[in-house]
Short mmCIF file of C-alpha atoms in Angstrom, two decimals:
data_model
loop_
_atom_site.label_atom_id
_atom_site.label_comp_id
_atom_site.label_asym_id
_atom_site.label_seq_id
_atom_site.Cartn_x
_atom_site.Cartn_y
_atom_site.Cartn_z
CA MET P 1 -22.05 81.76 -38.94
CA ALA P 2 -21.29 78.23 -37.79
CA ASN P 3 -18.08 77.94 -39.77
CA ASP P 4 -16.67 80.93 -37.92
CA ILE P 5 -16.27 78.72 -34.89
CA ALA P 6 -12.75 77.29 -34.62
CA LEU P 7 -13.33 75.29 -31.45
CA ALA P 8 -16.36 74.48 -29.37
CA VAL P 9 -16.40 72.77 -25.96
CA ARG P 10 -19.83 71.58 -24.92
CA ASP P 11 -20.73 70.64 -21.39
CA ILE P 12 -17.52 68.75 -20.57
CA ARG P 13 -17.56 66.68 -17.40
CA LYS P 14 -14.67 64.70 -15.96
CA LYS P 15 -14.16 62.70 -12.79
CA PHE P 16 -10.97 61.31 -11.38
CA GLY P 17 -12.19 58.54 -9.12
CA PRO P 18 -14.76 60.10 -6.82
CA LEU P 19 -13.42 63.63 -7.49
CA GLU P 20 -15.45 65.62 -10.01
CA VAL P 21 -12.87 67.90 -11.61
CA LEU P 22 -15.07 69.34 -14.35
CA LYS P 23 -18.77 69.77 -13.74
CA GLY P 24 -20.05 70.82 -17.12
CA ILE P 25 -18.02 73.44 -18.93
CA SER P 26 -18.64 75.03 -22.31
CA LEU P 27 -16.46 77.32 -24.41
CA GLU P 28 -16.58 78.71 -27.88
CA ALA P 29 -13.65 80.18 -29.75
CA ARG P 30 -14.18 81.95 -33.07
CA ARG P 31 -11.26 82.29 -35.39
CA GLY P 32 -8.73 84.70 -33.96
CA ASP P 33 -10.09 84.49 -30.41
CA VAL P 34 -7.74 84.15 -27.51
CA ILE P 35 -9.43 82.58 -24.49
CA SER P 36 -7.55 82.59 -21.17
CA LEU P 37 -8.48 80.07 -18.53
CA ILE P 38 -7.59 81.29 -15.04
CA GLY P 39 -8.23 79.97 -11.58
CA GLN P 40 -6.56 78.42 -8.59
CA SER P 41 -4.64 75.16 -8.91
CA GLY P 42 -7.22 72.41 -8.67
CA SER P 43 -9.89 74.48 -10.34
CA GLY P 44 -9.78 72.18 -13.35
CA LYS P 45 -8.33 74.54 -15.94
CA SER P 46 -5.47 72.24 -17.04
CA THR P 47 -7.73 69.21 -17.10
CA LEU P 48 -10.15 71.18 -19.29
CA LEU P 49 -7.38 72.01 -21.71
CA ARG P 50 -6.21 68.40 -21.80
CA CYS P 51 -9.76 67.28 -22.47
CA ILE P 52 -9.88 69.44 -25.58
CA ASN P 53 -7.34 67.24 -27.39
CA TYR P 54 -8.34 64.14 -25.47
CA LEU P 55 -5.07 63.67 -23.56
CA GLU P 56 -7.74 63.27 -20.91
CA THR P 57 -10.92 61.65 -22.05
CA PRO P 58 -14.00 63.56 -20.93
CA ASP P 59 -16.71 61.49 -19.25
CA SER P 60 -19.34 63.33 -21.22
CA GLY P 61 -19.74 66.39 -23.43
CA GLU P 62 -18.47 67.23 -26.84
CA ILE P 63 -15.34 68.70 -28.37
CA ILE P 64 -15.87 70.20 -31.84
CA VAL P 65 -12.94 71.33 -33.93
CA GLY P 66 -14.06 73.34 -36.92
CA ASP P 67 -17.20 71.40 -37.71
CA GLU P 68 -15.87 67.99 -36.68
CA VAL P 69 -17.04 66.38 -33.44
CA ILE P 70 -14.50 64.11 -31.79
CA ARG P 71 -16.18 60.72 -31.74
CA ALA P 72 -13.81 58.73 -29.55
CA ARG P 73 -15.45 57.03 -26.53
CA PRO P 74 -12.69 54.75 -25.22
CA VAL P 75 -13.71 51.85 -23.03
CA ARG P 76 -10.99 51.01 -20.51
CA GLY P 77 -8.39 52.77 -22.64
CA ARG P 78 -9.41 51.16 -25.91
CA MET P 79 -11.19 52.74 -28.80
CA SER P 80 -12.17 51.61 -32.23
CA ARG P 81 -9.69 51.87 -35.07
CA ALA P 82 -11.85 54.40 -36.91
CA ASP P 83 -12.34 56.56 -33.85
CA ARG P 84 -8.63 56.50 -33.08
CA ARG P 85 -7.86 57.54 -36.63
CA GLN P 86 -10.32 60.37 -36.47
CA LEU P 87 -8.82 61.53 -33.17
CA GLU P 88 -5.33 61.53 -34.67
CA LEU P 89 -6.48 63.66 -37.54
CA VAL P 90 -8.31 66.12 -35.32
CA ARG P 91 -5.25 66.38 -33.01
CA ARG P 92 -3.15 67.53 -35.93
CA ARG P 93 -5.36 70.61 -36.11
CA LEU P 94 -4.70 71.39 -32.45
CA GLY P 95 -1.22 72.53 -31.37
CA MET P 96 -0.34 71.80 -27.74
CA VAL P 97 2.28 73.50 -25.65
CA PHE P 98 3.01 71.86 -22.33
CA GLN P 99 4.07 73.30 -19.01
CA ASN P 100 7.17 71.09 -19.03
CA PHE P 101 7.93 71.55 -22.74
CA ASN P 102 8.11 67.82 -23.39
CA LEU P 103 10.57 68.17 -26.23
CA TRP P 104 11.74 64.75 -27.40
CA ALA P 105 14.98 64.32 -25.57
CA HIS P 106 16.69 62.04 -28.12
CA MET P 107 16.22 64.50 -30.99
CA THR P 108 17.86 67.81 -31.72
CA VAL P 109 15.90 70.98 -31.90
CA LEU P 110 15.56 70.72 -35.66
CA GLU P 111 14.58 67.03 -35.53
CA ASN P 112 11.89 67.85 -32.92
CA ILE P 113 10.32 70.40 -35.26
CA ILE P 114 10.41 68.39 -38.48
CA GLU P 115 9.21 65.14 -36.91
CA GLY P 116 5.54 65.82 -37.32
CA PRO P 117 5.64 67.54 -40.72
CA ARG P 118 7.80 64.72 -42.15
CA HIS P 119 5.96 61.74 -40.78
CA LEU P 120 2.38 63.01 -40.43
CA LEU P 121 2.03 65.75 -43.06
CA GLY P 122 4.12 64.00 -45.68
CA LEU P 123 6.63 66.78 -46.26
CA THR P 124 10.07 65.94 -47.65
CA ARG P 125 12.97 66.51 -45.34
CA ASP P 126 14.04 69.56 -47.29
CA GLN P 127 10.64 71.16 -47.16
CA ALA P 128 10.26 70.41 -43.48
CA VAL P 129 13.72 71.84 -42.70
CA ALA P 130 13.03 75.01 -44.66
CA GLU P 131 9.79 75.57 -42.70
CA ALA P 132 11.45 74.68 -39.43
CA GLU P 133 14.14 77.25 -39.99
CA GLN P 134 11.55 79.94 -40.55
CA LEU P 135 9.84 78.96 -37.37
CA LEU P 136 13.12 78.91 -35.40
CA GLU P 137 13.76 82.41 -36.75
CA LYS P 138 10.35 83.48 -35.58
CA VAL P 139 10.85 82.26 -32.03
CA GLY P 140 14.36 83.68 -32.06
CA ILE P 141 16.43 80.62 -31.60
CA ARG P 142 17.89 79.65 -34.96
CA GLU P 143 21.46 79.19 -33.76
CA LYS P 144 20.29 76.26 -31.54
CA ARG P 145 18.96 74.10 -34.37
CA ASP P 146 21.41 71.28 -33.88
CA SER P 147 21.47 71.29 -30.07
CA TYR P 148 19.76 68.69 -27.94
CA PRO P 149 16.98 69.98 -25.66
CA SER P 150 18.96 69.13 -22.55
CA ARG P 151 21.52 71.80 -23.53
CA LEU P 152 18.85 74.56 -23.68
CA SER P 153 17.42 76.81 -21.01
CA GLY P 154 13.75 76.37 -20.05
CA GLY P 155 12.84 79.47 -22.01
CA GLN P 156 14.62 78.21 -25.10
CA GLN P 157 12.99 74.80 -24.77
CA GLN P 158 9.57 76.33 -24.51
CA ARG P 159 10.15 78.42 -27.60
CA VAL P 160 11.24 75.35 -29.51
CA ALA P 161 8.13 73.56 -28.25
CA ILE P 162 5.99 76.42 -29.60
CA ALA P 163 7.78 76.12 -32.98
CA ARG P 164 7.20 72.37 -32.95
CA ALA P 165 3.48 72.89 -32.43
CA LEU P 166 3.30 75.62 -35.11
CA ALA P 167 5.04 73.35 -37.59
CA MET P 168 1.87 71.31 -37.89
CA ASN P 169 -0.09 74.42 -39.00
CA PRO P 170 -2.70 73.98 -36.31
CA GLU P 171 -5.99 75.86 -36.41
CA VAL P 172 -6.00 76.28 -32.68
CA MET P 173 -3.12 76.52 -30.24
CA LEU P 174 -3.48 75.16 -26.69
CA PHE P 175 -1.11 76.44 -24.02
CA ASP P 176 -0.96 74.61 -20.69
CA GLU P 177 0.71 77.05 -18.26
CA PRO P 178 3.54 77.68 -20.69
CA THR P 179 5.61 79.84 -18.30
CA SER P 180 4.93 78.14 -14.96
CA ALA P 181 8.00 75.91 -15.07
CA LEU P 182 10.37 78.74 -16.03
CA ASP P 183 12.79 80.72 -13.95
CA PRO P 184 11.44 84.27 -13.54
CA GLU P 185 14.08 85.83 -15.80
CA LEU P 186 13.12 83.46 -18.69
CA VAL P 187 9.36 84.13 -18.61
CA GLN P 188 9.48 87.26 -20.73
CA GLU P 189 11.08 85.68 -23.79
CA VAL P 190 8.28 83.12 -23.94
CA LEU P 191 5.57 85.67 -23.26
CA GLN P 192 6.87 87.75 -26.18
CA VAL P 193 6.47 84.83 -28.55
CA ILE P 194 2.90 84.14 -27.31
CA LYS P 195 1.97 87.80 -27.68
CA GLY P 196 3.36 87.75 -31.20
CA LEU P 197 1.11 84.81 -32.08
CA ALA P 198 -1.95 86.59 -30.62
CA ALA P 199 -1.09 89.63 -32.70
CA GLU P 200 -1.00 87.46 -35.83
CA GLY P 201 -4.60 86.52 -35.15
CA ARG P 202 -3.98 82.91 -34.05
CA THR P 203 -6.79 81.18 -32.25
CA MET P 204 -5.51 80.23 -28.83
CA ILE P 205 -6.69 78.71 -25.57
CA LEU P 206 -4.37 79.52 -22.79
CA VAL P 207 -4.15 78.27 -19.25
CA THR P 208 -2.10 80.79 -17.34
CA HIS P 209 -1.22 82.41 -14.05
CA GLU P 210 0.15 85.48 -15.89
CA MET P 211 -2.65 87.96 -15.30
CA ALA P 212 -0.95 90.71 -17.29
CA LEU P 213 -0.71 88.41 -20.28
CA ALA P 214 -4.36 87.36 -19.96
CA ARG P 215 -5.39 90.99 -19.73
CA ASP P 216 -3.28 92.03 -22.75
CA ILE P 217 -4.06 89.39 -25.32
CA SER P 218 -7.39 87.75 -24.46
CA SER P 219 -10.66 88.28 -26.18
CA GLU P 220 -12.26 86.40 -23.30
CA VAL P 221 -11.17 85.39 -19.83
CA VAL P 222 -12.80 82.44 -18.14
CA PHE P 223 -12.40 82.05 -14.37
CA LEU P 224 -12.85 78.47 -13.22
CA HIS P 225 -13.63 77.48 -9.63
CA GLN P 226 -14.10 73.94 -8.48
CA GLY P 227 -14.82 72.61 -11.92
CA LEU P 228 -17.35 75.28 -12.89
CA VAL P 229 -17.19 78.61 -14.74
CA GLU P 230 -17.52 81.15 -11.99
CA GLU P 231 -17.23 84.18 -14.13
CA ARG P 232 -16.36 85.00 -17.77
CA GLY P 233 -16.06 88.11 -19.83
CA ALA P 234 -13.84 90.70 -21.46
CA PRO P 235 -10.50 90.86 -19.69
CA ALA P 236 -10.34 94.52 -18.77
CA GLU P 237 -13.82 94.59 -17.39
CA MET P 238 -13.41 91.30 -15.45
CA MET P 239 -10.13 92.21 -13.90
CA SER P 240 -10.85 95.74 -12.90
CA ASN P 241 -14.44 95.05 -11.88
CA PRO P 242 -14.86 91.42 -10.81
CA LYS P 243 -18.41 90.47 -9.97
CA SER P 244 -17.91 87.38 -7.87
CA ASP P 245 -16.27 87.32 -4.49
CA ARG P 246 -14.14 84.38 -5.51
CA LEU P 247 -12.67 86.13 -8.50
CA ARG P 248 -12.05 89.17 -6.38
CA GLN P 249 -10.21 87.02 -3.85
CA PHE P 250 -8.28 85.21 -6.58
CA LEU P 251 -7.15 88.45 -8.24
CA ARG P 252 -5.99 89.79 -4.89
CA MET P 253 -3.94 86.65 -4.30
CA VAL P 254 -2.17 86.69 -7.71
CA ALA P 255 -1.70 90.46 -7.85
CA MET V 1 56.10 21.99 -24.26
CA ASP V 2 56.17 21.79 -28.04
CA SER V 3 53.86 18.80 -28.02
CA LYS V 4 51.34 20.76 -26.03
CA TRP V 5 51.14 23.52 -28.55
CA GLU V 6 50.82 20.91 -31.29
CA LEU V 7 47.59 19.84 -29.63
CA LEU V 8 46.17 23.20 -30.57
CA GLY V 9 47.33 22.88 -34.19
CA TRP V 10 45.28 22.19 -37.28
CA GLY V 11 44.67 18.81 -38.82
CA ASP V 12 44.49 15.31 -37.44
CA ALA V 13 46.87 15.72 -34.59
CA GLY V 14 45.68 19.04 -33.26
CA TRP V 15 42.34 20.27 -31.92
CA GLY V 16 42.73 23.77 -33.18
CA ASP V 17 40.31 23.50 -36.14
CA GLN V 18 37.66 21.89 -33.95
CA LEU V 19 38.05 24.52 -31.27
CA LEU V 20 37.73 27.30 -33.81
CA HIS V 21 34.63 25.63 -35.19
CA GLY V 22 33.25 25.40 -31.68
CA PHE V 23 34.09 29.05 -31.13
CA MET V 24 32.21 30.05 -34.27
CA MET V 25 29.27 27.83 -33.28
CA THR V 26 29.10 29.53 -29.92
CA ILE V 27 29.00 32.92 -31.53
CA VAL V 28 26.51 32.01 -34.26
CA VAL V 29 24.11 30.21 -31.85
CA SER V 30 24.34 33.16 -29.44
CA LEU V 31 23.69 35.73 -32.14
CA ILE V 32 20.63 33.98 -33.59
CA ALA V 33 19.23 33.10 -30.14
CA TYR V 34 19.78 36.70 -29.03
CA ALA V 35 17.98 38.15 -32.06
CA MET V 36 15.06 35.77 -31.44
CA SER V 37 14.89 36.54 -27.75
CA LEU V 38 14.89 40.26 -28.50
CA THR V 39 11.80 39.67 -30.64
CA ILE V 40 10.13 37.48 -28.06
CA GLY V 41 11.01 39.99 -25.34
CA LEU V 42 9.61 42.94 -27.21
CA LEU V 43 6.37 41.20 -28.04
CA ALA V 44 5.89 39.92 -24.51
CA ALA V 45 6.75 43.30 -23.00
CA LEU V 46 4.15 45.03 -25.19
CA SER V 47 1.68 42.30 -24.28
CA LYS V 48 2.30 42.89 -20.60
CA LEU V 49 1.62 46.60 -21.10
CA SER V 50 -1.37 45.95 -23.32
CA ALA V 51 -4.94 46.86 -22.41
CA ARG V 52 -6.00 43.40 -23.46
CA ARG V 53 -6.29 41.10 -20.49
CA MET V 54 -5.64 37.97 -22.50
CA LEU V 55 -2.33 39.19 -23.88
CA ARG V 56 -1.27 40.23 -20.40
CA GLY V 57 -2.22 36.82 -19.06
CA ILE V 58 -0.24 34.90 -21.67
CA ALA V 59 2.84 37.08 -21.23
CA ASN V 60 2.69 36.88 -17.45
CA THR V 61 2.38 33.13 -17.49
CA TYR V 62 5.33 32.81 -19.85
CA THR V 63 7.71 35.00 -17.84
CA THR V 64 6.64 33.61 -14.49
CA ILE V 65 7.13 30.01 -15.49
CA VAL V 66 10.40 30.47 -17.37
CA ARG V 67 11.91 32.66 -14.70
CA SER V 68 11.00 30.32 -11.87
CA LEU V 69 12.39 27.11 -13.33
CA PRO V 70 16.06 26.16 -13.58
CA GLU V 71 17.36 27.13 -16.95
CA LEU V 72 18.56 23.61 -17.72
CA LEU V 73 15.14 22.21 -16.96
CA VAL V 74 13.46 24.69 -19.33
CA ILE V 75 15.98 23.86 -22.00
CA LEU V 76 15.34 20.13 -21.53
CA ILE V 77 11.56 20.64 -21.68
CA VAL V 78 11.77 22.83 -24.77
CA TYR V 79 14.14 20.47 -26.45
CA PHE V 80 12.43 17.19 -25.73
CA SER V 81 8.79 18.17 -25.81
CA LEU V 82 8.16 21.49 -27.46
CA VAL V 83 10.49 20.90 -30.35
CA GLY V 84 9.15 17.39 -30.85
CA GLY V 85 5.61 18.75 -30.71
CA ALA V 86 6.41 21.44 -33.26
CA GLU V 87 7.85 18.78 -35.57
CA LYS V 88 4.64 16.69 -35.29
CA LEU V 89 2.52 19.75 -35.89
CA LEU V 90 4.44 20.74 -39.04
CA LYS V 91 4.25 17.13 -40.30
CA SER V 92 0.52 16.81 -39.66
CA LEU V 93 -0.05 20.04 -41.51
CA GLY V 94 1.86 18.63 -44.34
CA LEU V 95 4.26 21.52 -44.37
CA VAL V 96 7.27 19.31 -44.11
CA SER V 97 8.15 15.75 -45.09
CA ASP V 98 7.68 12.76 -42.73
CA ARG V 99 11.37 12.48 -42.10
CA PHE V 100 11.74 16.13 -41.13
CA GLU V 101 13.61 16.84 -37.93
CA PHE V 102 14.81 20.07 -36.41
CA SER V 103 18.57 19.95 -36.25
CA GLY V 104 20.18 19.99 -32.82
CA PHE V 105 21.42 23.39 -33.73
CA TRP V 106 17.97 24.94 -34.18
CA ALA V 107 16.56 23.14 -31.17
CA ALA V 108 19.32 24.65 -29.06
CA VAL V 109 18.72 28.10 -30.52
CA VAL V 110 15.02 27.96 -29.85
CA ALA V 111 15.54 26.71 -26.29
CA LEU V 112 18.01 29.51 -25.57
CA ALA V 113 15.77 32.17 -27.12
CA PHE V 114 12.75 30.87 -25.19
CA VAL V 115 14.55 31.14 -21.85
CA ASN V 116 16.17 34.47 -22.45
CA GLY V 117 13.07 36.00 -24.01
CA ALA V 118 11.50 35.92 -20.55
CA PHE V 119 14.31 37.91 -18.95
CA MET V 120 14.35 40.17 -22.00
CA THR V 121 10.70 40.89 -21.44
CA GLU V 122 11.33 42.34 -18.01
CA VAL V 123 14.27 44.46 -19.18
CA MET V 124 12.18 45.92 -22.00
CA ARG V 125 9.08 46.40 -19.93
CA ALA V 126 11.08 48.39 -17.40
CA GLY V 127 12.66 50.39 -20.27
CA ILE V 128 9.31 51.25 -21.76
CA LEU V 129 7.90 52.29 -18.37
CA ALA V 130 10.90 54.54 -17.82
CA VAL V 131 10.01 56.74 -20.80
CA PRO V 132 8.39 59.82 -19.28
CA LYS V 133 4.70 60.28 -19.98
CA GLY V 134 5.28 63.78 -21.35
CA GLN V 135 7.37 62.32 -24.19
CA THR V 136 4.52 60.17 -25.43
CA GLU V 137 1.90 62.82 -24.77
CA ALA V 138 3.77 65.29 -26.97
CA ALA V 139 3.58 62.76 -29.81
CA GLU V 140 -0.07 61.94 -29.18
CA ALA V 141 -0.84 65.65 -29.18
CA ILE V 142 0.34 66.05 -32.77
CA GLY V 143 -1.75 63.03 -33.81
CA MET V 144 1.01 60.47 -34.19
CA PRO V 145 -0.36 56.94 -34.75
CA ARG V 146 0.63 54.41 -32.09
CA ALA V 147 2.98 52.30 -34.20
CA LEU V 148 4.89 55.32 -35.36
CA LEU V 149 4.95 56.73 -31.86
CA PHE V 150 6.47 53.52 -30.60
CA ARG V 151 9.12 53.40 -33.30
CA ARG V 152 10.07 57.10 -33.25
CA ILE V 153 9.69 58.06 -29.61
CA VAL V 154 9.37 55.08 -27.22
CA LEU V 155 11.90 52.67 -28.77
CA PRO V 156 14.84 55.06 -28.94
CA GLN V 157 14.25 56.31 -25.40
CA MET V 158 13.60 52.88 -24.07
CA LEU V 159 16.94 51.70 -25.40
CA ARG V 160 18.76 54.23 -23.29
CA HIS V 161 17.35 52.56 -20.20
CA SER V 162 17.55 49.04 -21.53
CA VAL V 163 20.97 48.76 -23.09
CA PRO V 164 22.82 47.82 -19.88
CA GLY V 165 20.26 45.09 -19.15
CA LEU V 166 20.24 43.94 -22.80
CA GLY V 167 24.04 43.83 -22.74
CA ASN V 168 24.04 41.65 -19.64
CA LEU V 169 21.68 39.25 -21.37
CA TRP V 170 23.95 39.04 -24.37
CA LEU V 171 26.89 38.09 -22.18
CA ALA V 172 24.69 35.55 -20.38
CA ILE V 173 23.50 34.02 -23.60
CA THR V 174 27.06 33.43 -24.90
CA LYS V 175 27.73 31.46 -21.75
CA GLU V 176 24.40 29.62 -21.73
CA SER V 177 25.11 28.30 -25.21
CA ALA V 178 27.64 26.16 -23.32
CA VAL V 179 24.85 24.80 -21.11
CA VAL V 180 22.86 23.81 -24.18
CA ALA V 181 25.79 21.68 -25.18
CA VAL V 182 24.66 19.05 -22.68
CA LEU V 183 22.05 18.16 -25.24
CA GLY V 184 25.05 16.91 -27.14
CA THR V 185 23.55 17.95 -30.43
CA PHE V 186 26.17 20.29 -31.73
CA ASN V 187 29.77 21.12 -30.93
CA GLU V 188 30.12 24.49 -29.37
CA LEU V 189 33.27 25.74 -27.77
CA LEU V 190 33.11 24.24 -24.27
CA PHE V 191 31.86 20.87 -25.42
CA THR V 192 34.65 20.59 -27.94
CA ALA V 193 37.24 21.43 -25.30
CA TYR V 194 35.67 18.92 -22.98
CA ARG V 195 36.07 16.16 -25.52
CA ALA V 196 39.61 17.27 -26.36
CA ALA V 197 40.56 17.34 -22.70
CA GLY V 198 39.08 13.90 -22.18
CA VAL V 199 41.06 12.36 -25.07
CA THR V 200 44.38 14.06 -24.37
CA LYS V 201 44.17 14.38 -20.56
CA GLU V 202 45.43 17.96 -21.01
CA TYR V 203 42.64 19.48 -18.93
CA GLY V 204 44.53 22.58 -17.91
CA LEU V 205 45.52 23.50 -21.45
CA PHE V 206 42.15 23.09 -23.10
CA TYR V 207 40.11 24.67 -20.31
CA SER V 208 42.51 27.66 -20.23
CA VAL V 209 42.12 28.14 -23.99
CA VAL V 210 38.31 28.02 -23.64
CA ALA V 211 38.43 30.46 -20.73
CA ALA V 212 40.50 32.82 -22.78
CA ALA V 213 38.11 32.49 -25.70
CA PHE V 214 35.06 33.35 -23.55
CA LEU V 215 36.96 36.23 -22.00
CA LEU V 216 37.72 37.49 -25.47
CA ILE V 217 34.06 37.29 -26.45
CA SER V 218 33.10 39.28 -23.30
CA LEU V 219 35.71 41.97 -23.77
CA VAL V 220 34.80 42.58 -27.37
CA SER V 221 31.13 42.57 -26.47
CA MET V 222 31.61 45.04 -23.66
CA ALA V 223 33.47 47.42 -25.96
CA ILE V 224 30.58 47.23 -28.47
CA ILE V 225 27.94 47.63 -25.77
CA HIS V 226 29.75 50.65 -24.43
CA ARG V 227 29.62 52.30 -27.89
CA ILE V 228 25.92 51.51 -28.21
CA GLU V 229 25.30 53.01 -24.82
CA LYS V 230 26.97 56.25 -25.87
CA ARG V 231 25.03 56.28 -29.11
CA VAL V 232 21.57 55.84 -27.52
CA GLY V 233 22.50 58.22 -24.67
CA ARG V 234 22.85 61.17 -27.02
CA GLY V 235 20.84 64.14 -25.92
CA PHE V 236 20.48 63.03 -22.28
#
């Protein structure tokens, strides 16, 4: 059932200068799957996630969203007009949540959320605002709609960032260490939102250091080591019974 | 004492109407030249940051040359060669009649804009570079096309960094419009006062009036710039 696949990553390789960060990685997420990428810093997990929506351009390999293959092959930062257009359209189907939130600082919470729907999806302001308010309700932060991001705590900013990504109705959500920049007491409020999305059956790829979260919500956990998949499998099995020494070591370190 | 104040009056005896005209000329020339240099600066800044080597080369050559030469020299070159060349070009293309000539006014405006555009380029380039990468990545990630991304995300945030520099350039341009007066092609404020002082020998009076007028322009400008700074600083 090919059209059951929401996202496929095929043999992605990426070098930064002489350093080979990704040495050929493949993933496949069916609709409703939650794949957690774990591993030490430097293992390539964030780079892999950024390759999925081409914030980093892979040196080789394919990204397939639904049944559409990203065509872009930029040469020294430049790509053809048609390829750029295709990439823009594919990116609208992938929601990205960053470690540092990256809310637009010159816009209020509400403006951040309606920006994409208004200018990219063609919604009227009223439609976009109505949807934004539902999303703010969902992430539990409606009273902050007219605040600027700089007035919000990290946890609140990250919840707004999740709402902003959801406003585009993405088919797949990408999370890049969504709680790593948060003070410990603010982690839970963001984790609750992410768990809620998983429970709704959202397709998600998640880079995380939160082992409990990975264990609770993932359909598959992928352990990366030095740019390769060292071990992958069902979360409970992998975490209670790791096969490789490296995963065993890693789990001991983060436990 | 009375006779001195009469010198600033209207009509044949006084210089007041000429001075006011000069004052307006200074403001109008500055405004138009400023708007043009903003445009030049933005285009050159984007060229400098472009992936295209040729655009970068052109913009670098422009800013390097203009910023290394004395302002007056650039103004003379622009006025006497570039403007003349542009006239010939327009004539040979048949776009204008044979007797066409840029007015001294427009020549001065173009010269001022050409010089200030180079400084504007650097202010804007620095402003664009100061926008954090995460801000543009968040827009790329939702599939925002580049032109929209620039208009909605980069430009507003760049302004926050650039307004002080852009404000300085505005103040500079109001004063440089006095330098352009050496071309003797139109009567801005300082040049008018210079003539008035020469005729009446009341140097102190006329130069004080001009000084006060420039001070007034600066004070009003600074108040406006301050408001703009507050406006673009919202949210930070």
